[in-house]
Short mmCIF file of C-alpha atoms in Angstrom, two decimals:
data_model
loop_
_atom_site.label_atom_id
_atom_site.label_comp_id
_atom_site.label_asym_id
_atom_site.label_seq_id
_atom_site.Cartn_x
_atom_site.Cartn_y
_atom_site.Cartn_z
CA MET A 1476 -0.89 14.61 -21.39
CA HIS A 1477 -0.14 14.79 -18.10
CA ALA A 1478 -0.87 12.20 -14.90
CA GLN A 1479 -0.16 13.02 -11.49
CA ILE A 1480 -0.64 9.91 -9.16
CA VAL A 1481 -1.53 10.92 -5.77
CA LEU A 1482 0.05 9.62 -2.91
CA PHE A 1483 -0.79 10.16 1.15
CA ASP A 1484 -0.01 8.54 3.86
CA GLY A 1485 -1.60 4.50 4.12
CA PHE A 1486 -1.78 4.71 0.03
CA ASP A 1487 -2.37 0.82 -1.12
CA LEU A 1488 0.81 -0.24 -3.34
CA LEU A 1489 -0.72 -1.61 -6.08
CA ASP A 1490 -3.43 1.25 -6.58
CA VAL A 1491 -0.65 3.64 -7.32
CA ILE A 1492 1.90 1.33 -9.40
CA ALA A 1493 -0.56 -0.59 -11.91
CA PRO A 1494 -1.59 2.64 -13.22
CA TYR A 1495 1.67 4.44 -12.93
CA GLU A 1496 3.30 1.31 -15.02
CA VAL A 1497 0.26 1.29 -18.21
CA LEU A 1498 0.54 5.36 -18.37
CA TYR A 1499 3.76 5.73 -18.79
CA ALA A 1500 4.27 2.53 -20.86
CA GLY A 1501 1.47 4.82 -23.06
CA GLY A 1502 4.25 7.77 -22.57
CA ALA A 1503 6.85 5.20 -24.26
CA ALA A 1504 4.31 3.63 -27.04
CA SER A 1505 2.82 6.87 -27.89
CA ASP A 1506 5.99 8.75 -28.31
CA GLY A 1507 5.40 11.58 -25.24
CA ALA A 1508 2.50 11.93 -25.99
CA VAL A 1509 1.27 11.11 -21.46
CA ASP A 1510 4.07 12.02 -18.93
CA VAL A 1511 2.82 10.48 -15.22
CA GLU A 1512 4.73 12.04 -11.84
CA LEU A 1513 3.79 11.05 -8.54
CA VAL A 1514 2.44 14.07 -6.50
CA SER A 1515 1.14 14.48 -2.94
CA ALA A 1516 -0.90 16.75 -0.73
CA GLU A 1517 1.99 18.30 1.01
CA GLY A 1518 4.57 18.05 -1.95
CA ARG A 1519 7.96 15.91 -2.44
CA ARG A 1520 7.66 14.11 -0.05
CA GLU A 1521 8.45 10.25 1.28
CA VAL A 1522 4.87 8.39 1.14
CA VAL A 1523 4.73 5.49 3.99
CA SER A 1524 2.60 2.96 1.75
CA GLY A 1525 0.10 0.32 4.30
CA THR A 1526 1.57 -2.11 2.49
CA GLY A 1527 4.19 -3.25 4.56
CA GLY A 1528 5.90 -0.17 4.58
CA VAL A 1529 6.58 0.79 1.76
CA THR A 1530 8.21 4.07 1.02
CA LEU A 1531 7.40 5.86 -3.05
CA ARG A 1532 8.76 8.97 -3.35
CA ALA A 1533 6.63 12.35 -4.47
CA THR A 1534 8.47 15.08 -6.79
CA ALA A 1535 5.75 17.59 -6.90
CA ALA A 1536 2.84 18.87 -5.18
CA LEU A 1537 -0.30 17.81 -6.92
CA ASP A 1538 -1.44 20.56 -9.45
CA PRO A 1539 -5.01 20.89 -9.40
CA GLU A 1540 -4.45 23.25 -12.09
CA ARG A 1541 -2.20 21.35 -15.40
CA ALA A 1542 -4.72 19.61 -17.50
CA GLY A 1543 -4.89 16.07 -17.89
CA LEU A 1544 -5.01 13.09 -14.92
CA VAL A 1545 -5.30 13.13 -11.06
CA VAL A 1546 -5.29 9.49 -10.11
CA VAL A 1547 -6.33 8.73 -5.77
CA PRO A 1548 -5.76 4.78 -4.24
CA GLY A 1549 -7.03 3.84 -1.94
CA ALA A 1550 -5.17 2.56 1.46
CA ALA A 1551 -3.71 -0.54 2.76
CA GLY A 1552 -5.34 -1.49 5.84
CA ARG A 1553 -7.41 -4.38 7.43
CA VAL A 1554 -11.91 -3.85 6.46
CA GLY A 1555 -14.30 -2.56 9.69
CA THR A 1556 -14.59 -0.63 11.92
CA PRO A 1557 -12.51 0.43 14.89
CA GLY A 1558 -13.57 1.19 18.45
CA GLU A 1559 -11.57 3.63 18.02
CA ALA A 1560 -8.51 5.51 16.38
CA PRO A 1561 -5.19 3.91 16.75
CA ASP A 1562 -2.99 5.13 19.32
CA GLU A 1563 -0.89 7.61 17.68
CA ASP A 1564 2.28 7.38 19.74
CA ALA A 1565 2.45 3.97 18.62
CA GLY A 1566 4.82 4.57 16.68
CA ALA A 1567 5.33 4.27 13.22
CA ARG A 1568 1.88 4.01 10.87
CA THR A 1569 1.38 0.24 9.89
CA PRO A 1570 -0.96 -2.52 7.29
CA ASP A 1571 -2.68 -3.49 10.23
CA GLU A 1572 -4.34 -0.28 11.14
CA PHE A 1573 -8.09 -0.15 9.39
CA LEU A 1574 -8.79 1.12 5.70
CA SER A 1575 -11.59 3.84 8.20
CA VAL A 1576 -9.08 4.98 9.28
CA LEU A 1577 -5.60 6.13 7.33
CA LEU A 1578 -8.73 7.39 5.26
CA GLY A 1579 -9.86 10.15 8.01
CA ARG A 1580 -6.52 11.06 8.08
CA ALA A 1581 -6.05 11.38 4.33
CA VAL A 1582 -9.23 13.73 4.62
CA GLN A 1583 -7.84 15.88 7.26
CA THR A 1584 -4.90 16.87 5.14
CA GLY A 1585 -5.27 19.19 2.28
CA LEU A 1586 -5.70 16.75 -0.20
CA PRO A 1587 -9.63 16.81 -0.17
CA SER A 1588 -9.72 20.54 -0.90
CA LEU A 1589 -7.38 20.50 -3.84
CA LEU A 1590 -9.18 17.50 -5.81
CA LYS A 1591 -12.06 20.11 -4.99
CA ALA A 1592 -9.58 22.62 -7.27
CA ALA A 1593 -8.91 19.72 -9.98
CA MET A 1594 -12.99 18.41 -10.57
CA ASP A 1595 -13.85 21.97 -10.57
CA ARG A 1596 -11.66 22.82 -13.32
CA PRO A 1597 -12.35 22.07 -16.97
CA GLY A 1598 -9.29 19.68 -18.55
CA VAL A 1599 -9.13 17.84 -15.62
CA THR A 1600 -10.47 13.94 -15.46
CA VAL A 1601 -10.32 12.50 -12.45
CA ALA A 1602 -9.81 8.76 -11.74
CA THR A 1603 -9.78 6.61 -8.92
CA VAL A 1604 -8.86 3.09 -7.97
CA CYS A 1605 -10.91 1.12 -4.97
CA GLY A 1606 -11.17 3.09 -1.85
CA GLY A 1607 -9.93 6.42 -4.06
CA SER A 1608 -13.14 7.00 -4.74
CA LEU A 1609 -14.09 6.33 -1.15
CA LEU A 1610 -12.10 9.29 0.24
CA LEU A 1611 -13.39 11.34 -2.17
CA GLY A 1612 -17.13 10.27 -0.48
CA LEU A 1613 -15.54 10.90 2.89
CA ALA A 1614 -14.51 14.56 1.92
CA GLY A 1615 -17.84 15.22 0.38
CA LEU A 1616 -16.55 15.05 -3.62
CA LEU A 1617 -19.04 12.72 -4.82
CA LYS A 1618 -22.67 14.02 -4.70
CA GLY A 1619 -24.84 13.27 -6.75
CA ARG A 1620 -22.23 11.47 -9.05
CA ARG A 1621 -22.02 7.95 -10.47
CA ALA A 1622 -19.60 5.43 -8.35
CA THR A 1623 -17.54 2.31 -8.01
CA THR A 1624 -15.20 1.55 -5.67
CA HIS A 1625 -14.60 -2.50 -4.13
CA HIS A 1626 -17.43 -4.74 -3.67
CA LEU A 1627 -17.13 -4.80 0.30
CA ALA A 1628 -17.54 -1.38 0.67
CA LEU A 1629 -20.59 -0.03 -2.08
CA GLU A 1630 -22.58 0.37 0.64
CA THR A 1631 -20.38 2.79 2.21
CA LEU A 1632 -20.01 4.98 -0.78
CA ALA A 1633 -23.44 5.04 -1.25
CA GLU A 1634 -23.91 6.76 2.37
CA THR A 1635 -21.44 9.20 1.40
CA GLY A 1636 -24.33 10.67 -1.53
CA ALA A 1637 -22.72 8.95 -4.67
CA GLN A 1638 -24.73 7.45 -7.25
CA VAL A 1639 -23.06 3.40 -6.49
CA VAL A 1640 -22.61 1.44 -10.01
CA PRO A 1641 -21.37 -1.89 -9.56
CA ALA A 1642 -19.12 -2.07 -12.51
CA ARG A 1643 -15.29 -2.91 -12.67
CA MET A 1644 -15.21 0.90 -14.23
CA VAL A 1645 -17.51 3.17 -14.58
CA ASP A 1646 -17.23 7.07 -16.47
CA ASP A 1647 -19.36 9.80 -15.28
CA GLY A 1648 -17.58 11.79 -17.44
CA ASP A 1649 -14.49 14.33 -15.97
CA LEU A 1650 -14.23 11.44 -13.03
CA VAL A 1651 -13.38 7.62 -13.92
CA THR A 1652 -13.70 5.57 -11.10
CA GLY A 1653 -12.05 2.34 -10.65
CA GLY A 1654 -13.64 -1.45 -8.76
CA GLY A 1655 -10.95 -3.19 -6.65
CA VAL A 1656 -6.70 -3.44 -6.12
CA THR A 1657 -6.67 -4.90 -9.91
CA SER A 1658 -8.74 -2.56 -11.31
CA GLY A 1659 -6.62 -0.68 -11.51
CA LEU A 1660 -4.56 -2.14 -14.37
CA ASP A 1661 -8.14 -1.44 -16.62
CA LEU A 1662 -8.11 2.21 -15.39
CA GLY A 1663 -5.26 2.84 -17.03
CA LEU A 1664 -5.87 1.34 -20.66
CA TYR A 1665 -8.80 2.93 -20.68
CA LEU A 1666 -7.64 5.85 -19.69
CA LEU A 1667 -4.93 5.68 -22.68
CA GLU A 1668 -7.90 4.34 -24.67
CA ARG A 1669 -9.71 7.16 -24.20
CA GLU A 1670 -7.16 10.24 -23.55
CA VAL A 1671 -5.35 9.12 -26.83
CA GLY A 1672 -6.65 6.47 -28.28
CA PRO A 1673 -6.70 2.44 -28.67
CA LYS A 1674 -4.18 1.46 -30.72
CA ILE A 1675 -1.98 3.14 -27.95
CA ALA A 1676 -3.92 1.29 -24.85
CA HIS A 1677 -3.79 -1.98 -27.15
CA ALA A 1678 0.41 -1.82 -27.62
CA VAL A 1679 0.07 -2.00 -23.72
CA GLU A 1680 -2.75 -4.65 -23.33
CA GLU A 1681 -0.24 -7.23 -25.94
CA LEU A 1682 3.23 -5.44 -23.43
CA PHE A 1683 1.68 -6.35 -20.29
CA ALA A 1684 0.18 -9.72 -21.65
CA TYR A 1685 -3.60 -8.30 -20.41
CA GLU A 1686 -7.12 -8.53 -21.26
CA ARG A 1687 -8.64 -5.74 -20.27
CA ARG A 1688 -11.64 -7.08 -17.70
CA GLY A 1689 -15.41 -6.19 -17.67
CA VAL A 1690 -17.38 -3.33 -19.43
CA VAL A 1691 -16.98 0.52 -18.17
CA TRP A 1692 -20.32 1.55 -17.11
CA ARG A 1693 -21.55 4.82 -19.03
CA ASP A 1694 -24.82 6.31 -18.89
CA ARG A 1695 -25.78 6.16 -22.76
CA GLY A 1696 -28.24 3.52 -24.21
CA PRO A 1697 -31.34 1.96 -23.17
CA ALA A 1698 -32.11 1.30 -19.51
CA PRO A 1699 -32.36 -2.75 -19.06
CA SER A 1700 -36.04 -4.22 -18.63
CA ALA A 1701 -36.16 -5.88 -15.35
CA PRO A 1702 -35.47 -9.70 -14.98
#
């Protein structure tokens, strides 16, 4: 299973590193059944995060035709709605920028069309961490899909047309979304369990000394009665 983790300017560092490490460890535990790489819409380049300007290197362009996983992080910045976008001449992007501005910039790149192509292709599962689902939503890719995001942004996600489920992890078939920033660990472990098997996921869980949190919501079984 090949996993592509997407980088864009202003991405949240933990949204990327947590699933990367889990999936990488899963590859080691499964004798190479999983391989993972960092990609961007533009191809090989240095990509500056919104977390203190820490930079990671994308080693390839996102390939929407390649079967496997595409993992989309959220952005790191200030919560709220700015009166106007920060001055583009003010210099490099900083962690003081608003999340909405960072996500808005990402939506204006070639990334949404690549993500749409990935979501349209059989054999590809798109997964998101935290505000990654907002990026998909703002790009118009979540209409009618069940999804979650950080609890502070659930209302905004609903406004994009998604069917919001207030769970830590939501499995909607070829779309898997995680809640807050630390859900990247849970997302990685769940994807390992789902795609490779519970024995591999359990081995990585033991290695990381971390127990996956929360029930993964899926559209199965009876609906709960009203309280």
